[in-house]
XYZ file of C-alpha atoms in Angstrom:
786
model
C -95.628 202.383 -19.524
C -95.466 198.905 -18.037
C -99.238 198.717 -18.145
C -99.520 199.254 -21.860
C -99.545 196.302 -24.230
C -98.136 196.370 -27.712
C -98.027 193.927 -30.586
C -94.736 192.981 -32.143
C -93.272 191.518 -35.287
C -90.114 190.398 -33.575
C -89.228 186.771 -34.084
C -87.892 186.471 -30.565
C -90.713 187.108 -28.167
C -93.519 189.081 -29.504
C -94.557 187.112 -32.531
C -93.185 183.713 -33.258
C -93.993 182.098 -36.611
C -96.323 179.132 -36.340
C -94.465 175.823 -36.173
C -92.935 174.800 -39.495
C -93.642 171.169 -40.148
C -93.519 168.446 -42.796
C -96.796 167.471 -44.431
C -97.209 163.681 -44.752
C -94.990 161.893 -47.245
C -94.415 165.005 -49.336
C -92.264 166.569 -46.577
C -93.674 169.967 -47.583
C -92.844 172.772 -45.168
C -95.545 175.361 -44.561
C -95.507 178.443 -42.323
C -98.381 180.284 -40.700
C -98.519 183.913 -39.733
C -96.872 185.118 -36.580
C -99.269 185.657 -33.727
C -99.655 188.818 -31.681
C -98.133 188.453 -28.258
C -98.366 190.942 -25.441
C -95.231 192.672 -24.298
C -93.922 196.080 -23.523
C -91.976 198.013 -26.220
C -89.449 195.901 -28.039
C -86.926 195.137 -30.829
C -83.068 194.967 -32.094
C -80.110 194.408 -29.899
C -77.015 196.394 -29.037
C -74.030 194.846 -27.319
C -72.440 196.187 -24.166
C -68.683 196.329 -24.640
C -66.225 196.329 -21.773
C -64.614 199.627 -20.826
C -60.966 200.166 -21.822
C -58.546 198.932 -19.160
C -55.494 200.936 -18.155
C -52.175 199.202 -17.551
C -48.574 200.280 -17.210
C -45.785 199.417 -19.593
C -42.209 198.486 -18.660
C -41.257 202.138 -18.323
C -44.082 202.840 -15.890
C -46.044 205.028 -18.329
C -49.774 204.585 -18.744
C -51.021 202.985 -21.909
C -54.548 202.074 -22.898
C -56.002 198.666 -23.640
C -58.320 199.905 -26.371
C -61.086 197.328 -26.351
C -63.208 199.739 -28.355
C -62.683 202.872 -30.368
C -64.643 205.910 -29.165
C -63.928 207.938 -32.321
C -65.262 207.534 -35.867
C -61.829 206.961 -37.405
C -58.864 204.680 -36.823
C -55.397 204.161 -38.239
C -54.098 200.729 -39.153
C -50.361 200.541 -39.710
C -48.798 197.524 -41.428
C -45.020 197.238 -41.507
C -42.785 194.213 -40.962
C -40.397 196.483 -39.001
C -43.119 198.344 -37.148
C -41.239 198.805 -33.851
C -37.669 198.758 -35.130
C -37.015 202.188 -36.574
C -36.794 205.604 -34.945
C -38.893 207.100 -37.759
C -41.748 204.749 -36.961
C -41.669 205.539 -33.240
C -41.785 209.269 -34.001
C -44.648 208.833 -36.447
C -46.754 206.908 -33.883
C -46.845 209.927 -31.599
C -47.715 212.314 -34.426
C -50.412 210.042 -35.839
C -52.285 209.754 -32.526
C -52.545 213.527 -32.400
C -54.754 213.266 -35.525
C -56.561 209.945 -34.926
C -56.304 208.501 -31.457
C -57.022 204.846 -32.201
C -53.962 203.201 -33.738
C -53.532 199.469 -34.446
C -50.152 198.180 -35.634
C -49.378 194.918 -37.420
C -46.277 193.256 -38.799
C -48.267 190.448 -40.450
C -50.481 190.902 -43.522
C -52.990 188.151 -42.697
C -53.616 189.496 -39.195
C -53.968 193.023 -40.535
C -56.496 192.026 -43.211
C -58.433 189.969 -40.680
C -58.676 192.947 -38.320
C -59.857 195.379 -41.013
C -62.525 192.868 -42.043
C -64.040 193.045 -38.540
C -64.501 196.843 -38.593
C -68.137 197.906 -38.982
C -68.724 201.394 -37.552
C -65.445 203.239 -38.196
C -63.497 204.393 -41.232
C -59.992 202.955 -41.620
C -56.905 204.879 -42.746
C -54.210 202.376 -43.702
C -50.473 203.086 -43.689
C -48.585 200.223 -45.290
C -44.908 199.712 -45.984
C -43.779 199.355 -49.572
C -42.603 195.794 -48.991
C -46.082 194.607 -47.905
C -48.266 196.938 -49.940
C -48.449 195.018 -53.205
C -49.804 191.838 -51.598
C -52.110 193.634 -49.138
C -53.907 196.363 -51.083
C -55.648 194.115 -53.681
C -57.139 192.053 -50.836
C -58.787 194.973 -49.032
C -59.258 197.780 -51.529
C -63.002 197.224 -52.093
C -63.904 197.064 -48.404
C -66.295 199.978 -47.691
C -64.779 200.631 -44.253
C -61.399 201.361 -45.841
C -61.202 205.117 -46.453
C -57.636 205.857 -47.616
C -54.286 204.130 -48.106
C -50.786 205.621 -47.680
C -47.770 203.683 -48.953
C -44.619 204.453 -46.930
C -41.431 203.341 -48.718
C -38.011 204.251 -50.087
C -38.725 203.563 -53.792
C -41.488 206.000 -54.711
C -41.453 205.455 -58.477
C -41.730 201.664 -58.205
C -44.843 201.749 -56.034
C -46.490 204.648 -57.843
C -46.441 202.613 -61.045
C -48.443 199.588 -59.873
C -50.673 201.427 -57.356
C -52.188 203.856 -59.891
C -55.181 201.575 -60.487
C -56.196 201.673 -56.794
C -58.166 204.873 -56.225
C -58.001 204.682 -52.415
C -54.210 204.988 -52.512
C -53.775 208.686 -51.739
C -50.074 208.747 -52.595
C -46.718 207.044 -52.120
C -44.584 208.727 -49.443
C -40.900 208.633 -48.596
C -40.961 210.854 -45.497
C -43.028 211.140 -42.338
C -44.158 214.736 -42.574
C -45.815 214.253 -45.955
C -47.913 211.338 -44.636
C -48.896 213.372 -41.606
C -49.940 216.435 -43.640
C -51.973 214.397 -46.143
C -53.646 212.433 -43.332
C -54.740 215.644 -41.571
C -56.412 216.920 -44.759
C -58.125 213.599 -45.454
C -59.346 213.250 -41.867
C -60.974 216.677 -41.945
C -62.797 215.815 -45.149
C -63.874 212.374 -43.953
C -65.110 213.697 -40.581
C -67.301 216.235 -42.338
C -68.909 213.490 -44.410
C -69.789 211.163 -41.535
C -73.393 212.262 -41.213
C -75.972 210.165 -39.378
C -79.501 210.641 -40.662
C -82.840 208.858 -40.794
C -85.716 209.298 -43.218
C -89.389 208.604 -42.648
C -92.096 208.934 -45.293
C -95.001 211.358 -45.354
C -97.623 209.065 -43.824
C -97.503 208.186 -40.150
C -98.583 204.661 -41.092
C -95.850 204.074 -43.667
C -93.700 202.069 -43.720
C -96.485 199.823 -42.501
C -95.669 196.612 -40.705
C -97.381 193.781 -38.922
C -97.606 195.491 -35.592
C -97.703 198.611 -33.538
C -94.330 197.677 -32.076
C -92.645 197.674 -35.486
C -94.110 201.074 -36.272
C -92.978 202.338 -32.880
C -89.487 201.018 -33.500
C -89.253 202.847 -36.838
C -90.444 206.053 -35.198
C -88.047 205.611 -32.269
C -85.092 205.038 -34.606
C -86.089 208.166 -36.536
C -86.464 210.399 -33.481
C -84.207 208.684 -30.959
C -81.671 211.530 -30.677
C -84.438 214.105 -30.225
C -86.126 212.005 -27.529
C -82.751 211.326 -25.903
C -82.096 215.064 -25.491
C -85.537 215.551 -23.944
C -84.704 212.905 -21.341
C -81.120 214.005 -20.641
C -82.229 217.626 -20.169
C -84.187 216.557 -17.097
C -81.289 214.838 -15.306
C -79.681 216.665 -12.390
C -76.355 214.924 -11.748
C -74.025 216.986 -13.966
C -70.911 216.856 -11.792
C -71.156 213.088 -11.396
C -71.663 212.732 -15.156
C -68.650 214.948 -15.871
C -66.536 212.889 -13.480
C -67.591 209.618 -15.188
C -66.856 211.082 -18.614
C -63.400 212.423 -17.664
C -62.451 209.003 -16.287
C -63.490 207.415 -19.605
C -61.396 209.994 -21.510
C -58.230 209.352 -19.508
C -58.567 205.641 -20.241
C -59.244 206.085 -23.943
C -56.478 208.641 -24.586
C -53.766 207.310 -22.283
C -50.407 207.864 -23.953
C -51.801 210.534 -26.289
C -50.054 213.584 -24.830
C -51.814 216.063 -27.122
C -55.314 214.998 -26.095
C -54.447 214.390 -22.429
C -53.404 218.019 -22.137
C -56.749 219.150 -23.595
C -58.670 216.734 -21.348
C -56.937 218.203 -18.314
C -57.866 221.704 -19.492
C -61.493 220.630 -19.898
C -61.518 218.996 -16.457
C -60.232 222.144 -14.769
C -62.114 224.827 -16.690
C -65.439 223.435 -17.872
C -68.384 223.911 -15.504
C -71.703 222.248 -16.380
C -74.387 224.926 -16.721
C -76.476 223.788 -13.775
C -73.568 224.408 -11.424
C -73.876 228.144 -12.221
C -76.340 230.494 -10.638
C -79.210 230.097 -13.117
C -80.538 233.617 -12.637
C -77.277 235.335 -13.608
C -74.774 233.138 -15.372
C -76.458 229.982 -16.573
C -76.633 230.557 -20.321
C -74.447 233.641 -20.650
C -71.428 231.410 -21.212
C -70.806 229.818 -24.604
C -68.442 227.233 -23.117
C -70.274 224.233 -24.560
C -70.468 225.711 -28.078
C -66.809 226.720 -27.971
C -65.726 223.296 -26.801
C -67.894 221.476 -29.341
C -66.417 223.436 -32.253
C -62.868 222.675 -31.150
C -61.302 219.744 -33.004
C -60.490 217.561 -30.024
C -61.560 214.506 -28.023
C -64.961 215.979 -27.042
C -66.233 216.651 -30.553
C -64.976 213.284 -31.827
C -66.354 211.183 -28.969
C -69.767 212.864 -29.043
C -70.168 212.491 -32.799
C -69.087 208.828 -32.728
C -71.469 208.051 -29.864
C -74.372 209.721 -31.678
C -73.547 208.049 -34.980
C -73.178 204.595 -33.388
C -76.021 205.139 -30.881
C -73.531 204.327 -28.115
C -75.769 205.067 -25.153
C -73.019 204.173 -22.648
C -70.942 207.143 -23.789
C -73.951 209.411 -24.384
C -75.123 208.788 -20.828
C -71.716 209.879 -19.534
C -71.931 212.939 -21.820
C -75.424 213.871 -20.591
C -74.153 217.040 -18.893
C -72.474 218.319 -22.066
C -75.297 217.394 -24.471
C -77.777 219.224 -22.217
C -75.509 222.271 -21.960
C -74.909 222.456 -25.690
C -78.598 222.125 -26.517
C -79.561 224.774 -23.929
C -76.931 227.184 -25.170
C -78.100 226.829 -28.784
C -81.662 227.511 -27.574
C -80.535 230.485 -25.463
C -78.505 232.248 -28.152
C -81.252 231.680 -30.725
C -83.776 233.347 -28.398
C -81.337 236.184 -27.758
C -80.821 236.695 -31.502
C -84.580 236.862 -32.038
C -84.985 239.452 -29.265
C -82.149 241.559 -30.661
C -83.357 241.000 -34.230
C -79.874 239.931 -35.310
C -81.109 236.761 -37.040
C -82.845 236.708 -40.414
C -84.643 234.082 -42.459
C -82.175 232.642 -44.918
C -80.844 229.702 -46.848
C -77.981 227.734 -45.330
C -75.875 225.051 -46.976
C -73.902 221.904 -46.281
C -71.723 219.915 -48.672
C -71.536 216.165 -48.134
C -70.880 212.838 -49.709
C -72.947 209.815 -48.750
C -73.434 206.162 -49.737
C -75.697 205.763 -52.760
C -78.208 203.605 -50.850
C -78.707 206.372 -48.245
C -79.096 208.949 -50.993
C -81.740 206.770 -52.666
C -83.832 206.971 -49.481
C -83.840 210.751 -49.840
C -84.857 210.566 -53.497
C -87.672 208.130 -52.781
C -89.125 210.136 -49.898
C -89.650 213.638 -51.268
C -92.195 215.230 -48.951
C -91.033 213.029 -46.070
C -89.020 213.951 -42.993
C -85.245 213.851 -42.549
C -83.671 213.777 -39.083
C -79.976 214.443 -38.398
C -78.915 212.489 -35.322
C -76.229 214.937 -34.245
C -75.513 218.652 -33.945
C -75.483 219.819 -37.556
C -73.003 222.394 -38.820
C -73.998 224.420 -41.905
C -72.712 227.533 -43.656
C -74.436 230.714 -44.778
C -71.958 230.809 -47.658
C -72.943 228.534 -50.556
C -69.399 228.653 -51.936
C -67.978 227.251 -48.677
C -70.416 224.312 -48.767
C -69.734 223.725 -52.468
C -66.012 223.691 -51.753
C -66.518 220.994 -49.097
C -68.652 218.949 -51.477
C -66.231 219.413 -54.369
C -63.298 218.191 -52.298
C -65.038 214.848 -51.870
C -63.354 211.964 -53.607
C -65.332 210.548 -56.523
C -65.773 206.852 -55.828
C -68.265 204.191 -56.936
C -71.242 203.875 -54.604
C -70.799 207.415 -53.250
C -72.906 210.475 -54.123
C -71.838 214.094 -53.666
C -74.634 216.274 -52.296
C -75.199 219.958 -51.629
C -77.908 220.387 -48.984
C -79.805 223.661 -49.337
C -81.842 224.369 -46.197
C -84.641 226.929 -45.973
C -84.957 228.517 -42.507
C -87.883 230.791 -41.643
C -87.247 232.313 -38.210
C -90.810 233.628 -37.950
C -92.339 230.144 -37.777
C -89.454 227.809 -36.866
C -88.923 227.174 -33.165
C -86.306 224.444 -33.636
C -83.055 225.466 -31.916
C -80.298 226.769 -34.199
C -77.837 229.619 -33.865
C -75.241 231.601 -35.776
C -72.021 230.641 -33.984
C -69.667 232.796 -36.019
C -68.592 234.638 -32.840
C -69.082 231.709 -30.465
C -67.093 229.061 -32.332
C -63.559 228.043 -31.384
C -62.721 229.100 -34.955
C -64.132 232.641 -35.123
C -63.888 233.110 -38.897
C -66.381 230.475 -40.085
C -69.833 231.593 -41.312
C -71.474 228.764 -39.422
C -75.060 228.003 -38.355
C -75.339 225.183 -35.800
C -78.573 223.187 -35.514
C -79.205 221.276 -32.326
C -79.316 217.510 -32.119
C -82.268 215.710 -33.683
C -83.373 218.649 -35.827
C -85.968 217.518 -38.388
C -86.343 218.790 -41.959
C -88.934 218.319 -44.681
C -87.476 216.985 -47.962
C -88.675 219.427 -50.634
C -86.808 218.375 -53.790
C -83.850 216.430 -55.141
C -82.230 217.396 -58.443
C -78.918 217.185 -60.277
C -76.560 220.158 -60.164
C -74.003 218.500 -62.427
C -72.856 215.067 -63.525
C -71.156 214.461 -60.199
C -73.250 216.497 -57.717
C -76.829 216.532 -56.440
C -78.843 219.301 -54.811
C -81.185 218.335 -51.951
C -83.591 221.081 -50.861
C -84.782 220.896 -47.259
C -87.060 223.047 -45.138
C -86.670 223.271 -41.380
C -89.792 221.875 -39.710
C -91.467 223.339 -36.679
C -92.486 221.575 -33.467
C -96.067 222.241 -34.603
C -95.591 220.239 -37.826
C -98.545 217.825 -37.648
C -96.606 214.792 -38.862
C -93.741 215.427 -36.439
C -96.153 216.072 -33.574
C -97.847 212.714 -34.060
C -94.501 210.887 -34.191
C -93.256 212.587 -31.003
C -96.514 211.940 -29.161
C -96.401 208.241 -30.108
C -92.873 207.821 -28.789
C -93.439 209.842 -25.612
C -96.517 207.759 -24.846
C -94.570 204.539 -25.348
C -91.610 205.489 -23.157
C -93.775 207.042 -20.425
C -94.114 210.785 -20.035
C -94.125 211.198 -16.269
C -91.824 208.422 -15.093
C -88.188 208.537 -13.938
C -85.630 209.610 -16.571
C -83.702 206.348 -16.216
C -86.881 204.346 -16.736
C -87.646 206.355 -19.880
C -84.110 205.787 -21.155
C -84.531 202.067 -20.591
C -87.916 202.118 -22.313
C -86.458 203.993 -25.299
C -83.724 201.366 -25.600
C -86.367 198.628 -25.373
C -88.406 200.109 -28.224
C -85.216 200.292 -30.300
C -84.424 196.673 -29.423
C -81.297 197.490 -27.403
C -82.248 195.182 -24.556
C -78.836 194.952 -22.893
C -78.642 198.735 -22.854
C -82.164 198.864 -21.438
C -81.173 196.466 -18.658
C -78.284 198.727 -17.718
C -80.576 201.717 -17.124
C -83.233 199.641 -15.376
C -80.634 198.211 -13.013
C -79.177 201.665 -12.200
C -82.709 202.783 -11.320
C -83.291 199.657 -9.271
C -80.277 200.525 -7.103
C -81.728 203.998 -6.501
C -85.245 202.811 -5.631
C -86.556 201.550 -2.310
C -86.686 197.752 -2.723
C -90.244 197.632 -1.348
C -91.557 200.486 -3.530
C -94.753 199.688 -5.415
C -93.238 201.571 -8.364
C -90.839 198.656 -8.743
C -93.674 196.564 -10.178
C -93.410 198.395 -13.514
C -89.615 198.305 -13.363
C -89.475 194.560 -12.604
C -91.847 193.906 -15.507
C -89.636 195.902 -17.861
C -86.522 194.046 -16.660
C -88.317 190.734 -17.154
C -89.331 191.800 -20.643
C -85.723 192.713 -21.530
C -84.460 189.345 -20.266
C -87.228 187.637 -22.250
C -85.965 189.233 -25.452
C -82.436 188.183 -24.543
C -83.724 184.572 -24.345
C -82.923 184.437 -20.622
C -86.156 182.810 -19.471
C -84.907 182.085 -15.956
C -84.223 185.722 -15.088
C -87.289 186.897 -17.010
C -89.557 184.696 -14.912
C -87.784 185.794 -11.733
C -88.543 189.466 -12.412
C -92.077 188.853 -13.657
C -92.705 186.966 -10.424
C -91.324 189.873 -8.360
C -93.599 192.281 -10.233
C -96.612 190.020 -9.598
C -95.750 189.710 -5.900
C -95.584 193.495 -5.457
C -98.979 194.002 -7.110
C -100.730 191.226 -5.178
C -99.158 191.940 -1.773
C -99.375 195.727 -1.838
C -101.218 197.489 0.987
C -103.181 199.353 -1.677
C -105.321 197.806 -4.395
C -103.385 196.210 -7.260
C -103.049 197.983 -10.573
C -105.078 195.323 -12.320
C -104.194 196.326 -15.866
C -100.491 196.276 -14.955
C -101.033 192.792 -13.545
C -102.719 191.725 -16.796
C -99.646 192.870 -18.734
C -97.354 190.889 -16.407
C -99.541 187.777 -16.771
C -99.471 188.124 -20.562
C -95.673 188.395 -20.544
C -95.382 185.271 -18.376
C -97.684 183.470 -20.821
C -95.453 184.579 -23.690
C -92.475 183.104 -21.886
C -94.238 179.737 -21.515
C -95.470 179.612 -25.102
C -92.523 180.898 -27.118
C -89.124 180.706 -25.485
C -88.151 177.064 -25.395
C -90.224 176.365 -22.304
C -93.324 175.222 -24.187
C -95.508 174.773 -21.118
C -98.727 175.411 -22.987
C -101.061 174.715 -20.071
C -99.277 177.407 -18.028
C -99.308 179.756 -21.011
C -103.079 179.328 -21.334
C -103.573 179.819 -17.599
C -101.776 183.164 -17.613
C -103.309 184.354 -20.893
C -106.775 183.585 -19.527
C -105.921 185.420 -16.311
C -104.844 188.455 -18.341
C -108.006 188.241 -20.467
C -110.296 187.969 -17.447
C -108.781 191.145 -15.941
C -108.974 193.045 -19.207
C -112.572 192.086 -19.861
C -113.377 193.441 -16.394
C -111.678 196.801 -16.886
C -111.650 197.461 -20.625
C -114.382 197.687 -23.290
C -115.054 194.407 -25.056
C -113.702 195.763 -28.340
C -110.435 197.077 -26.883
C -107.416 196.156 -29.094
C -105.603 194.582 -26.120
C -108.401 192.006 -25.880
C -107.900 191.113 -29.540
C -104.196 190.583 -28.820
C -104.943 188.166 -25.981
C -107.542 186.218 -27.982
C -105.031 185.893 -30.820
C -102.347 184.637 -28.452
C -104.683 182.100 -26.859
C -105.603 180.894 -30.323
C -101.932 180.587 -31.163
C -101.274 178.329 -28.153
C -104.229 176.120 -29.125
C -102.758 175.853 -32.640
C -99.533 174.541 -31.131
C -101.535 171.998 -29.147
C -103.515 170.950 -32.254
C -106.719 172.003 -30.478
C -108.304 173.324 -33.619
C -111.826 174.187 -32.483
C -110.522 176.155 -29.470
C -107.965 177.866 -31.710
C -110.656 178.882 -34.205
C -112.965 180.166 -31.484
C -110.321 182.510 -30.050
C -109.001 183.638 -33.415
C -112.543 184.437 -34.526
C -113.030 186.473 -31.316
C -109.851 188.404 -32.135
C -111.001 188.930 -35.717
C -114.418 190.191 -34.595
C -112.804 192.892 -32.423
C -110.295 193.849 -35.106
C -112.984 194.186 -37.778
C -114.884 196.473 -35.417
C -112.004 198.830 -34.555
C -109.450 198.621 -37.383
C -109.411 199.793 -41.009
C -110.131 196.965 -43.444
C -106.526 196.891 -44.686
C -104.815 196.959 -41.274
C -101.869 194.502 -41.089
C -103.102 193.028 -37.777
C -106.107 191.648 -39.666
C -103.741 189.900 -42.073
C -101.979 188.220 -39.151
C -105.272 186.863 -37.835
C -106.410 185.718 -41.291
C -103.110 183.871 -41.723
C -103.494 182.141 -38.357
C -107.084 181.137 -39.157
C -105.891 179.819 -42.507
C -103.313 177.670 -40.706
C -106.018 176.061 -38.563
C -108.154 175.261 -41.608
C -105.110 173.785 -43.355
C -104.520 171.515 -40.351
C -108.158 170.449 -40.549
C -107.867 169.702 -44.268
C -110.479 172.377 -45.076
C -108.431 173.826 -47.916
C -111.066 176.091 -49.477
C -111.538 177.934 -46.163
C -107.753 178.047 -45.699
C -107.285 179.535 -49.166
C -109.963 182.199 -48.541
C -108.244 183.392 -45.352
C -104.758 183.308 -46.841
C -105.986 185.335 -49.826
C -107.530 187.932 -47.495
C -104.178 188.192 -45.726
C -102.362 188.474 -49.054
C -104.653 191.248 -50.308
C -103.987 193.318 -47.180
C -100.224 192.761 -47.252
C -100.054 193.563 -50.977
C -101.884 196.818 -50.260
C -99.790 198.079 -47.337
C -96.381 196.391 -47.376
C -93.268 196.804 -49.465
C -93.104 194.240 -52.332
C -90.284 192.265 -50.686
C -91.635 192.195 -47.143
C -91.128 188.826 -45.354
C -94.843 188.627 -44.463
C -95.664 188.457 -48.164
C -93.256 185.546 -48.568
C -94.867 183.769 -45.621
C -98.344 184.180 -47.117
C -97.259 183.069 -50.598
C -95.815 179.958 -48.968
C -99.042 179.218 -47.104
C -101.136 179.558 -50.270
C -98.730 177.232 -52.085
C -99.140 174.639 -49.309
C -102.914 174.657 -49.899
C -102.429 174.056 -53.627
C -99.974 171.212 -52.973
C -102.483 169.518 -50.704
C -105.227 169.932 -53.336
C -103.003 168.527 -56.072
C -102.774 171.850 -57.951
C -99.033 171.596 -58.466
C -98.619 174.262 -61.157
C -100.371 176.830 -58.946
C -98.290 175.691 -55.974
C -95.078 176.120 -57.967
C -96.140 179.632 -58.979
C -96.589 180.712 -55.354
C -93.436 178.948 -54.130
C -91.494 180.858 -56.781
C -93.069 184.130 -55.586
C -91.924 183.157 -52.102
C -88.395 182.613 -53.380
C -88.194 185.917 -55.280
C -89.301 187.819 -52.179
C -86.877 185.982 -49.899
C -83.927 186.447 -52.267
C -84.524 190.204 -52.067
C -84.736 190.088 -48.271
C -82.506 187.358 -46.854
C -78.801 186.631 -47.109
C -77.882 183.803 -49.541
C -77.416 181.265 -46.735
C -80.638 181.953 -44.841
C -82.362 178.740 -43.620
C -85.774 179.827 -44.977
C -84.280 179.797 -48.469
C -83.417 176.121 -47.966
C -87.037 175.451 -47.000
C -88.338 177.230 -50.092
C -85.910 175.484 -52.482
C -87.034 172.187 -50.936
C -90.704 173.061 -51.421
C -90.062 174.084 -55.039
C -88.363 170.723 -55.630
C -91.487 168.949 -54.303
C -93.703 170.848 -56.737
C -91.355 170.060 -59.638
C -91.299 166.385 -58.597
C -95.090 166.206 -58.684
C -95.023 167.838 -62.138
C -92.293 165.347 -63.191
C -89.812 168.169 -63.877
C -87.039 166.002 -62.491
C -84.042 168.098 -63.545
C -85.576 171.226 -61.987
C -86.403 169.258 -58.868
C -82.796 168.024 -58.605
C -81.410 171.540 -59.086
C -83.559 173.011 -56.300
C -82.945 170.106 -53.910
C -79.201 170.557 -54.368
C -79.537 174.267 -53.539
C -81.510 173.410 -50.410
C -78.891 170.833 -49.370
C -76.003 173.257 -49.922
C -77.562 175.802 -47.576
C -78.480 173.227 -44.932
C -75.020 171.638 -44.973
C -73.387 175.051 -44.527
C -75.676 175.736 -41.580
C -75.132 172.322 -39.989
C -71.447 171.907 -40.850
C -69.801 169.668 -43.419
C -69.493 166.777 -40.932
C -73.278 166.675 -40.364
C -74.330 165.207 -43.711
C -76.215 162.453 -41.850
C -78.322 164.897 -39.794
C -81.998 163.781 -39.547
C -83.250 167.120 -40.893
C -81.636 166.297 -44.255
C -83.597 163.056 -44.781
C -86.541 164.691 -46.638
C -84.116 166.315 -49.073
C -82.243 163.068 -49.642
C -85.578 161.325 -50.399
C -86.506 163.962 -52.991
C -82.967 163.816 -54.429
C -83.037 160.032 -54.747
C -86.572 159.972 -56.183
C -85.683 162.439 -58.955
C -82.346 160.790 -59.737
C -84.099 157.432 -60.185
C -86.807 159.064 -62.283
């Protein structure tokens, strides 16, 4: 794993856009393509949140400091007299038996501010009549707000004005009515919180600049399936159960209903591996029974899977493994006894319109559910669930119709009608990460869609390729903790990755040669967290182990470490280009000794060396190395591979620096043709290439052509970036330059003002004399005088 190089599109470590700069007196900003930089799997970032802390109140009872919510739902209660009435105190206890996480406010501004910060969960708001009329208009359109309950003494008054707000479920004058309505709404909402990912039919689409981006998309699609594979191989069930129970007592402190159930689980639940495998192991349906019970376990597991909360999932590793094994076991038993038949199963859901559009646009593609999926053999039951959904803008109601052929499908699923906590449901449970083929999407009625799916098999060629790619990237034969860390690294969750790497480090012998790979991975995670000091420390430890080992070094592993050190020196604020070149050349020398000349890793190193020479304005050396990279890529890659576009863009940047604009234009156009062929129309790499072509035309005095390509840049960026993104300021500035040269002074002024507005917001209103604003002020003044 640590020996394998990948290319990345990340703007942090793996590919950093070529230095933006101002061209002569025009102050034109131009960008070159990102380079390919060696690293181990990489991308986005998750944040580690502190565990809840337990304290005691004045009466000596335990209460929880809920720093984070481990369920999908929460209640927010706004009432100026929140702690002053006996009714309110009674309702608090009842409410936490339905939704554990409860936040109370007596101030509207603080309440609104809190709701605004919610991202993952759905909010159920109880608001007093006296504060409702000023609060509800301010928050009603927030997507995280699920339902509103007005609690008051004058029902008619508040029903009159609140009719126009569809999220107001009703106006209530007594506690029990709120509680009963909340229970019904929570059940419906919980059913609709489905986590899914879609990937298109081709293994190379969506295409991106690098292998790492493709790997990240595949990892995000299959992460729950890969996670189960890893967790199934861990052997510390009792320790995991103990860690999980401790977390539960902290999260549910003060919630007497759930604490009683947690205690029951602690005393009665035995992880499967603690049984005698030969006799008892999978005869028990404990995990299935517990999962289908509406309590802390079901809620915490589903939230952790939906939010990809690996901290909680790691603590739940014993239960996830048990549940998956039991689904597999009872499916096999049903096949042997011939009690299972091929059939259609159904699920009714509502989902955001943008998620539904992904389904519509990927007919023939794959759909993965990132949790254990409950379905019904009764179409009417599923339709009833779907029909109960509230009709709201931006939400689609969907009936999933799933075709299951037991003769060919090996994916684990089971009829749990007799195993469920609720014995009357006609329920089929699919295990976590089950993948389906999207067969068709059609309308059933004006307010409901039908999505036809077919259960895929492990032998599905597309799925096989995806799984093999991910397993290769995370390492098939290495320690489970290392694979978990590698999976997090591919997904960009570097802090999570560090957690697993550091747990493994504590288990390993400090002098073990295996630590070389681990130290390199830790260094790589720190590098992506912009912690160059610790990154270099761990890269150095990895190097020391390889060079001082009693056995011969793993030279290719050493080449990877050298390349990562070079990346650190060239991209992360250190800018020691001579050291970067020294380590890149060391990595190249090793690779040329052990790999074929046309190996893709050699192309990566040549590209990176060329990139460093670009930064040093050493144009002939840059061209030489970029041409070496291009030669290898043309030999081994398809003619429309995105890596070729990256190299063409970098070569174009060198020619632009040299003033050889015809050669620059030729290379930029080659890059553009590839990107236009394989990327989505609004991909950032297209914007970058449009911008580079425009810079050539500006320098050749072809201002109309330059304006055309700057405007293409802008259209692409407006469909990709937020309105205040700094690259938009750059593009507005460049457009104003083109308009100035064409003497379109009003248009130039308009675009310069837009650029200034963005820059001033980024810098702060008191930074209007910042040096970076000078070029814009010059253009502004020139056009005002003209």
